[in-house]
Coordinates of C-alpha atoms and ligand atoms in Angstrom, one line a residue:
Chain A
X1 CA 10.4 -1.8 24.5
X2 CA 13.3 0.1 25.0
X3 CA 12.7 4.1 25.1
X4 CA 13.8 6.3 22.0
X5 CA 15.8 9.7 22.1
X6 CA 13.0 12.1 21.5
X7 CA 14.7 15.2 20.9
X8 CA 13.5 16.5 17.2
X9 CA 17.1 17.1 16.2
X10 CA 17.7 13.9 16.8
X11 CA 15.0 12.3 15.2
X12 CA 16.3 10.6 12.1
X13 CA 13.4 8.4 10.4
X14 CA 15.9 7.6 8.0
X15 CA 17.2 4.8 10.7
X16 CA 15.8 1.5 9.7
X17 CA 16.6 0.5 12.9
X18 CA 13.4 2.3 14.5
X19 CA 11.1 0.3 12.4
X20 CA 13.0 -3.2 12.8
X21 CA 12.9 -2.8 16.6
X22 CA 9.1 -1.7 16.1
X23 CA 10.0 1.6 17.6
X24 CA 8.4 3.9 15.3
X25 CA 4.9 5.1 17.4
X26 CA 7.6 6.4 19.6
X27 CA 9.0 8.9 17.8
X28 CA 5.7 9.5 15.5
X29 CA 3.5 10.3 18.5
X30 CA 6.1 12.3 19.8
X31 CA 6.0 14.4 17.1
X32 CA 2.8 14.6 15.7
X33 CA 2.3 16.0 19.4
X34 CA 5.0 18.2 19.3
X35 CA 6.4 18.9 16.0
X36 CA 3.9 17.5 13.2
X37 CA 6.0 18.9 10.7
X38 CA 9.9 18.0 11.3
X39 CA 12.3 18.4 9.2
X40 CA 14.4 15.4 8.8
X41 CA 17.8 15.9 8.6
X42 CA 20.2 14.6 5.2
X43 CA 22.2 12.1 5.2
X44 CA 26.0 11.4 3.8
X45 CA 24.3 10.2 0.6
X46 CA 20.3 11.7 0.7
X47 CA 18.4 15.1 1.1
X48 CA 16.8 15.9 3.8
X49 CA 13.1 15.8 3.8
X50 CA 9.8 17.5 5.9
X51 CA 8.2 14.1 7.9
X52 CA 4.5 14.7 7.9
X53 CA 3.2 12.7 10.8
X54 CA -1.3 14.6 10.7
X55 CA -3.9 12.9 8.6
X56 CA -4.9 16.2 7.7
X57 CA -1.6 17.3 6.5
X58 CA -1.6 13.6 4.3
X59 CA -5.1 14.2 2.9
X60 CA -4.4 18.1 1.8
X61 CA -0.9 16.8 0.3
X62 CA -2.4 13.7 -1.4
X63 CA -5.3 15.6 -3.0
X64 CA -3.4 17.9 -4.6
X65 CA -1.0 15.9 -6.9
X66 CA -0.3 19.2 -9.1
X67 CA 1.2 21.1 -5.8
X68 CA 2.8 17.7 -4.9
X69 CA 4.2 15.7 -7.2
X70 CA 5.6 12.1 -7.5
X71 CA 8.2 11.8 -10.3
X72 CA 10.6 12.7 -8.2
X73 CA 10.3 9.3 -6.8
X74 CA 8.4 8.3 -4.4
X75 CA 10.3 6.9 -1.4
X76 CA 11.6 8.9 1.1
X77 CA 15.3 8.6 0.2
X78 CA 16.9 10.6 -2.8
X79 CA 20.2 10.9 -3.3
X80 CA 22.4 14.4 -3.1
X81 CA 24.0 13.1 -6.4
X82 CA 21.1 12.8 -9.0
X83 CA 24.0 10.6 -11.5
X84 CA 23.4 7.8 -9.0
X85 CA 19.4 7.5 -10.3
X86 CA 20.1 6.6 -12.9
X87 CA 22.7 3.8 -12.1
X88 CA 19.8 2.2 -10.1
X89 CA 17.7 2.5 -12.7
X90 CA 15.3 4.9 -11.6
X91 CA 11.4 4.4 -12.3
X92 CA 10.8 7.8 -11.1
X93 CA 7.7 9.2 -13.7
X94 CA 7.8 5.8 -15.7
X95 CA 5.6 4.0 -13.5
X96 CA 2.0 4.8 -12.1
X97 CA 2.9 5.0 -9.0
X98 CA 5.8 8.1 -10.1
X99 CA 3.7 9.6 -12.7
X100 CA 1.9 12.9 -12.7
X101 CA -1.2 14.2 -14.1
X102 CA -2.7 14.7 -16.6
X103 CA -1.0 11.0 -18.0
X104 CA -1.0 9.1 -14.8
X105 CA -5.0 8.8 -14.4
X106 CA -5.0 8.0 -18.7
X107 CA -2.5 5.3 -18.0
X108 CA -4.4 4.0 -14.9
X109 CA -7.8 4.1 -17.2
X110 CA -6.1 1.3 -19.3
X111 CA -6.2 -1.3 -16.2
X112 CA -8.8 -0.1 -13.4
X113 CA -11.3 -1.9 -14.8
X114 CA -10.0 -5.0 -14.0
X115 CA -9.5 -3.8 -10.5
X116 CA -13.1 -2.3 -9.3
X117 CA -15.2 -4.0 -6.8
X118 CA -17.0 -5.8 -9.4
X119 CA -14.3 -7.5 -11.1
X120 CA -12.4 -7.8 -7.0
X121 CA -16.0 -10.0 -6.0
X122 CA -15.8 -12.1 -9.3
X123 CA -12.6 -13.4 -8.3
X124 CA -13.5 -14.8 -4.5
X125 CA -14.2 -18.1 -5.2
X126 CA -10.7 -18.3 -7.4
X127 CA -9.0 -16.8 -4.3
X128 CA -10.9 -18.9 -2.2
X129 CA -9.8 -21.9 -3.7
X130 CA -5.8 -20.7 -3.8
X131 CA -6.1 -20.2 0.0
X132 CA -7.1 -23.2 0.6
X133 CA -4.7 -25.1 -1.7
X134 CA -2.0 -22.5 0.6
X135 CA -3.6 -24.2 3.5
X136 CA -3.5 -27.9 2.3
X137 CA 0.0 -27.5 2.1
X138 CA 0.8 -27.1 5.9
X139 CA -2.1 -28.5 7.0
X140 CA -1.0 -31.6 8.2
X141 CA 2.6 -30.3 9.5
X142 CA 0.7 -28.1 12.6
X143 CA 3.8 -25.8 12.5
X144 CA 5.5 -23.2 9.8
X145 CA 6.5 -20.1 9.2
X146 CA 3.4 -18.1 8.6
X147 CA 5.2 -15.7 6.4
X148 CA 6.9 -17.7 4.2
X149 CA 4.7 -20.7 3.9
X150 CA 1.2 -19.0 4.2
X151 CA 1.0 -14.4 3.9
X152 CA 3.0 -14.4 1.1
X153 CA 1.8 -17.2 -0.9
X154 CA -1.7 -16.3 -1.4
X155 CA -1.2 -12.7 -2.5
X156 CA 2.3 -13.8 -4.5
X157 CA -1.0 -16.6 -6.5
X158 CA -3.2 -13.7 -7.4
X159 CA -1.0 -11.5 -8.6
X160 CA 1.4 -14.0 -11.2
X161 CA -2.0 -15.1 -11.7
X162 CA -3.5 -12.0 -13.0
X163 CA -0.4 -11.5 -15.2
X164 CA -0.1 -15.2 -16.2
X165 CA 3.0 -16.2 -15.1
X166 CA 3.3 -20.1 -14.5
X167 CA 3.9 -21.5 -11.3
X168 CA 7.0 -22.3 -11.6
X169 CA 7.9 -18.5 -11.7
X170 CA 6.2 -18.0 -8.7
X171 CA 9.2 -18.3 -5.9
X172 CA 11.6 -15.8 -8.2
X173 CA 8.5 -13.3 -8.2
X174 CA 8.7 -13.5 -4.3
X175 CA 13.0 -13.9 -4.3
X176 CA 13.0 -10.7 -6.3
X177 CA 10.4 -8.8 -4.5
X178 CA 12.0 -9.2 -1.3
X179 CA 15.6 -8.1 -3.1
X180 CA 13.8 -4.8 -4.3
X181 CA 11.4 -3.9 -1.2
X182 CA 13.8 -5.6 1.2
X183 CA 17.1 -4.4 -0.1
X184 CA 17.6 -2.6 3.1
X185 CA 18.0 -5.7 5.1
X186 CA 21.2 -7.4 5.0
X187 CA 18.8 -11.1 4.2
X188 CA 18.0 -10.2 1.1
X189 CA 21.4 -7.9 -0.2
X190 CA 22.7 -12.0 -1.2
X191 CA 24.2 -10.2 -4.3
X192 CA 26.0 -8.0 -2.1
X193 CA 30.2 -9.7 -0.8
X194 CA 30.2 -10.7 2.4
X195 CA 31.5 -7.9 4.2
X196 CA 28.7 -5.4 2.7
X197 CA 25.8 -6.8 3.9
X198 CA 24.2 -4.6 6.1
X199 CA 25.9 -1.3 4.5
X200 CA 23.8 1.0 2.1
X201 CA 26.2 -0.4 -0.4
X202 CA 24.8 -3.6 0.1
X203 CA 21.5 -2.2 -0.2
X204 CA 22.4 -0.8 -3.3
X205 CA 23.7 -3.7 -4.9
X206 CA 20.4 -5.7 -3.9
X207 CA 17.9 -3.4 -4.9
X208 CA 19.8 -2.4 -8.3
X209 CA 20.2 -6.8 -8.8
X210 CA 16.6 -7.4 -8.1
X211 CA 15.5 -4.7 -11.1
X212 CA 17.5 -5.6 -13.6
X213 CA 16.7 -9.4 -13.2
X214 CA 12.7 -8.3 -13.2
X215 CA 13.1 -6.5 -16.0
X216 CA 14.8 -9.4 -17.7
X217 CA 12.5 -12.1 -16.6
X218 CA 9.5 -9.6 -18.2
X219 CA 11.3 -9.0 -21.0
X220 CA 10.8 -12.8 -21.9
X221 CA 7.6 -12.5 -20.7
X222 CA 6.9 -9.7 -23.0
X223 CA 8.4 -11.0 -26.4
X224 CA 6.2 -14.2 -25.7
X225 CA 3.2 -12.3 -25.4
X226 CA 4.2 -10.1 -28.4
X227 CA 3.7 -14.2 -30.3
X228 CA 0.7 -15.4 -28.4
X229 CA -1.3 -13.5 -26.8
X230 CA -3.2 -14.4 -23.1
X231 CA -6.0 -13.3 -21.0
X232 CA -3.6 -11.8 -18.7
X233 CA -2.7 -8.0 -17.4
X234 CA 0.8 -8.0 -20.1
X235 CA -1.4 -8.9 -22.9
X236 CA -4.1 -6.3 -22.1
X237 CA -1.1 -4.0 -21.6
X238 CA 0.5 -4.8 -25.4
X239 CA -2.6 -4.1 -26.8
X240 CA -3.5 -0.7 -24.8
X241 CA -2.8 2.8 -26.3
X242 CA -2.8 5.9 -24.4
X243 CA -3.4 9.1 -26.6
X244 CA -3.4 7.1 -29.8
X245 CA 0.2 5.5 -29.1
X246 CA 0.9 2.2 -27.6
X247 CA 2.7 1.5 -24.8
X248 CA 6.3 1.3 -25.3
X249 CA 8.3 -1.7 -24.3
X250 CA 9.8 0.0 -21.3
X251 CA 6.3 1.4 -20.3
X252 CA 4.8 -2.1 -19.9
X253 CA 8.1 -3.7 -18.4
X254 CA 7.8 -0.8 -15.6
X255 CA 3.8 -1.8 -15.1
X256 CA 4.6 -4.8 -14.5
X257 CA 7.9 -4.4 -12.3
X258 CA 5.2 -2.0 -10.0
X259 CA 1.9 -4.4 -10.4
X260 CA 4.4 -7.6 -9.0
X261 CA 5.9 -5.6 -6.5
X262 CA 2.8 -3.5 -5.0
X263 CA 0.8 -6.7 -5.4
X264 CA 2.5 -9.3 -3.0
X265 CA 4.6 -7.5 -0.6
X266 CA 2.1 -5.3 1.3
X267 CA -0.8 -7.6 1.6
X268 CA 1.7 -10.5 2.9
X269 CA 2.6 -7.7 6.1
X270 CA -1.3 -6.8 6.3
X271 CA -2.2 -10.6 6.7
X272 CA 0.7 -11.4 9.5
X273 CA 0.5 -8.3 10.8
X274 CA -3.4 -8.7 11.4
X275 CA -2.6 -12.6 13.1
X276 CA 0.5 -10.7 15.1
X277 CA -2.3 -8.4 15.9
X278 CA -4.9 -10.6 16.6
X279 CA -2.6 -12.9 18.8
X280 CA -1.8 -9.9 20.8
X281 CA -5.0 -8.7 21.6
X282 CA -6.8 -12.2 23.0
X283 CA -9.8 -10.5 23.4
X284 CA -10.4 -9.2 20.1
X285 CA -9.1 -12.3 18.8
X286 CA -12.4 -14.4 20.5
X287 CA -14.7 -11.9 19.4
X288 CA -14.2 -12.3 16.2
X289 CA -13.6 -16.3 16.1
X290 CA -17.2 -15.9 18.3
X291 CA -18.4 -14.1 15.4
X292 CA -17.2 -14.2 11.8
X293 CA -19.4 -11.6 11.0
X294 CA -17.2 -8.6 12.3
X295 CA -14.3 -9.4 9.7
X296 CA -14.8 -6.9 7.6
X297 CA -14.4 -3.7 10.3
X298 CA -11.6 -5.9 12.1
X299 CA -9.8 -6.2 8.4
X300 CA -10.0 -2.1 8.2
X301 CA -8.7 -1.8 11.9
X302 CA -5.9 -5.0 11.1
X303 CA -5.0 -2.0 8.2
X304 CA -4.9 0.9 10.2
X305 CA -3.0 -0.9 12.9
X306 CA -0.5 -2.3 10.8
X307 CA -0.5 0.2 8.0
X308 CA 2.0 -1.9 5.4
X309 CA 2.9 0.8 3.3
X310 CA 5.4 2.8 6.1
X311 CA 5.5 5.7 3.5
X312 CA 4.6 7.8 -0.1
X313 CA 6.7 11.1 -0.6
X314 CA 6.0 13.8 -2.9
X315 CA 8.3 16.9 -3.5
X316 CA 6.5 20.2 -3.9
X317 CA 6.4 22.3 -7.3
X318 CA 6.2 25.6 -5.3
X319 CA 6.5 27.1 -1.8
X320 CA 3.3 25.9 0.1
X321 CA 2.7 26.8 4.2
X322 CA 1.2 23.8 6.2
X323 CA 0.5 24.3 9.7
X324 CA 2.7 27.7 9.5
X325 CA 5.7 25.8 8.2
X326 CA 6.6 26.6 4.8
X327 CA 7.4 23.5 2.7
X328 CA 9.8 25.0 -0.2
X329 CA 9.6 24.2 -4.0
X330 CA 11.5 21.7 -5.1
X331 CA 11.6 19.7 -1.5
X332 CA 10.3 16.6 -0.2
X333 CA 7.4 15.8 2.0
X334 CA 7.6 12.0 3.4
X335 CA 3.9 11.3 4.7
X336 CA 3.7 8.7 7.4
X337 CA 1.1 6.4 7.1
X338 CA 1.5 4.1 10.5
X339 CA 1.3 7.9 12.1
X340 CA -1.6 9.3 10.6
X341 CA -3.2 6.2 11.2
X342 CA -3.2 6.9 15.0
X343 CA -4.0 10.2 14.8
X344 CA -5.6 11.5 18.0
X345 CA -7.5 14.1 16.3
X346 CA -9.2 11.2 14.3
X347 CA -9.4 8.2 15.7
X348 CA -10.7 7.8 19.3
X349 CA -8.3 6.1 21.5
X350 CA -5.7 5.4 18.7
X351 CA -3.6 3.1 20.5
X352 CA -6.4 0.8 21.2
X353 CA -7.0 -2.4 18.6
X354 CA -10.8 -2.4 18.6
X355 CA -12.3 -4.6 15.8
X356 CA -15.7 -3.1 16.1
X357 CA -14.0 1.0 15.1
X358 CA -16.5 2.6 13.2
X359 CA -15.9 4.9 11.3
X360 CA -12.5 3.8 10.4
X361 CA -11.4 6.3 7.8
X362 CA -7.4 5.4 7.5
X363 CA -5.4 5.9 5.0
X364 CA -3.1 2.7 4.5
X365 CA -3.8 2.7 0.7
X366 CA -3.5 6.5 1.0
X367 CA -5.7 8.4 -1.0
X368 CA -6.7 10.6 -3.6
X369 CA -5.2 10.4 -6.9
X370 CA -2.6 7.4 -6.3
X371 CA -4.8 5.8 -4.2
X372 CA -3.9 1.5 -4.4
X373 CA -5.2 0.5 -7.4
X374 CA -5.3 -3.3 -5.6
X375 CA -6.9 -1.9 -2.4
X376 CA -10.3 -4.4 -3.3
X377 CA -7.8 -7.0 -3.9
X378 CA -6.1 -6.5 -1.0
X379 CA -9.3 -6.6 1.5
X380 CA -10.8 -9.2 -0.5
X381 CA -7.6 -11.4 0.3
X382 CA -7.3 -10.4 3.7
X383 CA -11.3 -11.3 4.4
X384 CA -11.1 -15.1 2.3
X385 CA -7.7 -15.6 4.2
X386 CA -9.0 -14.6 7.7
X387 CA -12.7 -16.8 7.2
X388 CA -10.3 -20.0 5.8
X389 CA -7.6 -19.7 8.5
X390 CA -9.8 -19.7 11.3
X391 CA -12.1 -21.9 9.9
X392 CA -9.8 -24.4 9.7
X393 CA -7.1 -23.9 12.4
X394 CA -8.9 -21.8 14.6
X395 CA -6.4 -22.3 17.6
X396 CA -3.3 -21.1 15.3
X397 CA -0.8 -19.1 17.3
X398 CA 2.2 -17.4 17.6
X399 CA 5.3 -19.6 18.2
X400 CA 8.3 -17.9 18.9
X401 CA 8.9 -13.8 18.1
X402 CA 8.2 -12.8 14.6
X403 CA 11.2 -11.1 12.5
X404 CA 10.6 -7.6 11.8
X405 CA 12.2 -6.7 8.0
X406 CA 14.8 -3.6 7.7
X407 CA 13.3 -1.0 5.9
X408 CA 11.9 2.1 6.3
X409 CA 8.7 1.9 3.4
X410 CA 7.8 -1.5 4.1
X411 CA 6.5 -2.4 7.6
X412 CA 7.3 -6.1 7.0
X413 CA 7.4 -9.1 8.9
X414 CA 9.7 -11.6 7.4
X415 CA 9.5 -14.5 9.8
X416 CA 6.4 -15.5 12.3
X417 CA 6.5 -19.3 13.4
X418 CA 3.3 -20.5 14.3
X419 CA 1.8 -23.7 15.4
X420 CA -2.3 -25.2 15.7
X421 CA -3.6 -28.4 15.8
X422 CA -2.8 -30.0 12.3
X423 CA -6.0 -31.8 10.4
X424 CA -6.2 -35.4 10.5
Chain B
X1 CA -26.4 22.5 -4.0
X2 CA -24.9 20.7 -6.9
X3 CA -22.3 17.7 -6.6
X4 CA -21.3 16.1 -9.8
X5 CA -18.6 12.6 -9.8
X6 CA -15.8 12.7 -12.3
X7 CA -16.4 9.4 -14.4
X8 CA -12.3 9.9 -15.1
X9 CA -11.3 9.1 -11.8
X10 CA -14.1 7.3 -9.6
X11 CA -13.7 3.8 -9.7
X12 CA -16.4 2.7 -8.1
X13 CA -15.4 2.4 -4.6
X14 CA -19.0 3.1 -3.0
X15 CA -18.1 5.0 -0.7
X16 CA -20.4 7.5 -1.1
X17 CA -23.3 5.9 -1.6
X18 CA -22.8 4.7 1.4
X19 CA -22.5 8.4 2.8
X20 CA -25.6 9.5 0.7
X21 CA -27.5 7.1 -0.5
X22 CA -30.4 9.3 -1.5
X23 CA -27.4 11.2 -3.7
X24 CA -25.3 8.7 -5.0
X25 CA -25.8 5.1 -6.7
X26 CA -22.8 3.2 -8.0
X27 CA -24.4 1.3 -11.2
X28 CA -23.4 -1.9 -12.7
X29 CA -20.2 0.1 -14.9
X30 CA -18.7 0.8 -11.2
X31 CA -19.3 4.4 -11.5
X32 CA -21.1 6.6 -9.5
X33 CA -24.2 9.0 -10.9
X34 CA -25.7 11.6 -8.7
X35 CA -29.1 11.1 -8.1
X36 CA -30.5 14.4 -7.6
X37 CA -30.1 18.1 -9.2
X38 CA -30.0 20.4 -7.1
X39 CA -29.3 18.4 -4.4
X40 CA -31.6 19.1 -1.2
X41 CA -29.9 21.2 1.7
X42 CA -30.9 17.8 4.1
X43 CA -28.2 15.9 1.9
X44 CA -25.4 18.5 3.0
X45 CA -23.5 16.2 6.0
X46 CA -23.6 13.3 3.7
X47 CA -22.2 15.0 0.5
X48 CA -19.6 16.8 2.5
X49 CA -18.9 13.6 3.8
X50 CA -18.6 11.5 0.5
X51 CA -16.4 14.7 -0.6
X52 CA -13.9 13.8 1.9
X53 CA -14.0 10.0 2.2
X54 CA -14.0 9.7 -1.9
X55 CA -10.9 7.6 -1.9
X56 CA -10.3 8.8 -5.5
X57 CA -10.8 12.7 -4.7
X58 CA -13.8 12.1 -7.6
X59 CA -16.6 14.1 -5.8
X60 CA -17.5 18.0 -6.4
X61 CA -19.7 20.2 -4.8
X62 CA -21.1 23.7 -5.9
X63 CA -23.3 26.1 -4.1
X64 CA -26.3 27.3 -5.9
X65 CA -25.5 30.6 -6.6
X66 CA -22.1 29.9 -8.0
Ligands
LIG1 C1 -2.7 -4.3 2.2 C2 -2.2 -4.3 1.0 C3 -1.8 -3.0 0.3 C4 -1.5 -1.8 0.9 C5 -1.4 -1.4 2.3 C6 -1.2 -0.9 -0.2 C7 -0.9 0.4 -0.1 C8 -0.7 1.3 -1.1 C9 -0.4 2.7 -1.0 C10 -0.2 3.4 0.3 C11 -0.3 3.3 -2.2 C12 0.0 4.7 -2.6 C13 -1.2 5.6 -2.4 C14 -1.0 7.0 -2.4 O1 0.1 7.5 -2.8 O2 -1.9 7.8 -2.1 C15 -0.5 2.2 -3.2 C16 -0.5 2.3 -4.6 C17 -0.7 1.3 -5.4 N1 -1.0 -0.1 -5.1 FE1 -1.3 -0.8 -3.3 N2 -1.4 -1.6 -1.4 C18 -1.8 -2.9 -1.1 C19 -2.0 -3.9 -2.0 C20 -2.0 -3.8 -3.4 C21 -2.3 -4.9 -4.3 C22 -2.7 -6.2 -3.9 C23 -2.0 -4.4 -5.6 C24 -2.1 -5.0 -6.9 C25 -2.9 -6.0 -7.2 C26 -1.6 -3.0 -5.4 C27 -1.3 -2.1 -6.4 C28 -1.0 -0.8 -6.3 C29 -0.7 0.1 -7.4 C30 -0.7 -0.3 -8.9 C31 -0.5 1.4 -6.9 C32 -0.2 2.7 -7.6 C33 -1.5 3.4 -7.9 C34 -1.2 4.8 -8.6 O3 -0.2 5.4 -8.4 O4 -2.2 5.2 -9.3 N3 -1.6 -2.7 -4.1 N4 -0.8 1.0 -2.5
LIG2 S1 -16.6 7.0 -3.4 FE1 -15.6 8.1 -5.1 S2 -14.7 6.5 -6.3 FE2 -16.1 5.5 -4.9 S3 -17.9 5.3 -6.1 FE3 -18.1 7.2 -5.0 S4 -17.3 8.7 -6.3 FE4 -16.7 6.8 -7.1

């Protein structure tokens, strides 16, 4: 690993490239030691933001969603020229995930149901079976990309499934997500000419593509629900009412646009991150495959290593002092989830992959009043994925270096070539 | 001590229980109920605890002369 520039004025976490070359602990140790609260410098098109980098600092912001807020969008970028929102179509306070209270938890009432451990643990066998139908389908070729042929199809079933999509949708969900999410990475910007790839325009072009063709393909997916209704997430959502009202048309289109989206990109990274994880740490690896048993600590420490979810901002609705640094209304906080989650002052030995950490208190579904809705999903994925994997090609392994994705929210993997013995 | 669970915002997660069991018991509706009122000063490292692992921010505590 080649070493960063750590001098704080010249720490720009706006630079994709830190995260794609896996650079990032770097800089975030560097200044959670040094200077836990750093301002982050604009750009030629976005503000400048504070880069929160304690887990205390995280928790204090996240609990208090009325001091912080998310309608202002959520990611760390925001442009200097507001107009430009709303050519992307901005979600910002249409979507759970960029609402505020007091409507965001009556809006998140309407689904959590269907999301609680109880309803998570009824679905195992379900999930079981789609894992193992993922597995069938390389079984016998002892090579593929894990990415592409195995992380991102189990999470990509549950998900279209819950909403009741057909199958044959399935691969556009996964093209689009990777437009939106991975619009930073010149991959994905295929909307974009030729010579843009690679530029923000490019990015642009990609992410504002990929949203207008999920909001087209729902659409459809809407009106035909509207006629027949399903035992799916859209027809629960046609039928909900918040405050006597129901849910507009462009309400449920953005629930859906944010369920597809948060639902199969993050757990895809968690599940190759934890076999890039697991692959590099031998020991840890045997210990586990020695005894099953462990998987559900190793699945909290494959989260708090690989932390998914790079970043949530917030911007503050008045002047608020953390740490002695005054954050002042009206800017953004960027909280750092791969930093927190190595947090000297709370984890032992933070650098260290250890399977066996208890407690293991991270916060890579972040917490508090946005906290993942899909976070029993997402562990209950993880675990079946983990127990059928290694069941059934326990000597699976890394076969050539993974590709790291270009973004700075997303810590993605888009690539991993593996190979194991195939079945008979 | 008292510690009540908002029933708007817990979903279940267990957490506490986990942290207090003698306090907390997550019921078949995926909510949590306090078991006890007041709750005993032996419960305190637990509550305060389940307070700040609550992924949901759902847990209160007030002292008894509040
Ligand atoms: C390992 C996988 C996952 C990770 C790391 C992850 C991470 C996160 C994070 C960090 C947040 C924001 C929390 C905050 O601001 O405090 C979030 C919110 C959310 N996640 Fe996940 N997530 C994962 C999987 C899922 C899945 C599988 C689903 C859906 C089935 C999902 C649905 C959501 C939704 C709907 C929200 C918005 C909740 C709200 O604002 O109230 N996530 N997730
Ligand atoms: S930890 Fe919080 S959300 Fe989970 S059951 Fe307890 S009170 Fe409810």
């Amino acid at each position: 690993m080649t070493q960063v520039t750590l001098k704080p004025e010249d720490i720009n976490l706006n630079d994709p490239e830190i995260f794609e070359r896996n650079q990032a602990h770097q800089v975030f140790d560097y200044l959670r030691n040094n200077e836990p609260i750093h301002w982050n410098p604009e750009g030629e098109r976005n503000v400048g933001y504070w880069n929160i980098t304690k887990y205390e600092d995280v928790m204090f912001i996240s609990r208090n969603p009325e001091l912080f807020i998310s309608s202002k969008g959520i990611t760390s970028f925001y442009p200097k020229d507001e107009s430009e929102l709303d050519e992307q179509m901005s979600g910002n306070g249409k979507m759970l995930i960029t609402m505020d209270p007091p409507r965001h938890v009556r809006l998140r009432r309407l689904v959590n149901k269907g999301f609680t451990p109880r309803a998570v643990n009824a679905m195992e066998d379900h999930i079981r079976e789609i894992t193992n139908q993922v597995l069938d389908d390389v079984a016998k070729k002892g090579r593929c990309d894990f990415v592409l042929d195995v992380a991102s199809q189990l999470p990509l079933a549950v998900i279209c499934g819950m909403m009741g999509l057909e199958k044959k949708d399935w691969p556009y969900m996964f093209e689009l997500t990777n437009k939106v999410l991975g619009q930073g990475d010149p991959e994905y910007q295929t909307d974009a000419p030729e010579e843009l790839r690679g530029t923000p325009e490019g990015a642009r072009i990609a992410g504002q593509m990929g949203t207008m063709q999920m909001f087209g393909f729902f659409a459809q997916q809407l009106q035909d629900r509207k006629e027949h209704r399903k035992d799916d997430l859209i027809s629960l959502l046609v039928d909900s009412e918040v405050d006597g009202q129901h849910l507009t048309d462009e309400d449920i289109l953005w629930f859906c646009f944010l369920l597809i989206l948060a639902g199969n990109e993050t757990t895809r990274n968690a599940i190759s991150g934890g076999l890039l994880a697991l692959s590099e740490h031998p020991d840890q690896r045997q210990q586990l495959q020695n005894d099953m048993s462990m998987l559900p600590t190793a699945i909290e420490e494959i989260l708090r290593w690989v932390s998914p979810v790079t970043h949530m901002a917030r911007v503050a609705t008045q002047d608020v002092e953390i740490r002695g640094t005054t954050i002042k209304e009206g800017q953004r906080v960027v909280m750092w989830y791969p930093s927190v989650n190595r947090d000297e002052d709370i984890f032992p030995n933070p650098h260290t992959f250890d399977i066996t950490r208890q407690p293991n208190d991270h916060l890579a579904f972040g917490i508090g009043e946005h906290f993942c809705l899909g976070a029993g999903f997402a562990r209950l994925e993880l675990k079946v994925m983990f127990e059928e994997l290694f069941r059934r090609f326990p000597d699976i392994e890394k076969d050539g270096e993974p590709e790291r994705l270009r973004s700075t929210f997303i810590g993605g993997i888009k690539h991993m070539p593996v190979k194991f013995t195939p079945e008979a | 001590m008292r510690v009540f669970v908002d029933p708007d915002l817990c979903e279940g997660h267990s957490k506490c229980e986990k942290s207090a069991p003698a306090v907390f018991e997550v019921r078949d509706d995926d909510l949590s109920y306090v078991l006890l009122d007041p709750v005993p000063e032996e419960h305190r490292e637990g509550v305060e605890r389940a307070v700040r692992v609550c992924p949901r921010g759902a847990i209160a505590m007030t002292e008894d002369n509040e």
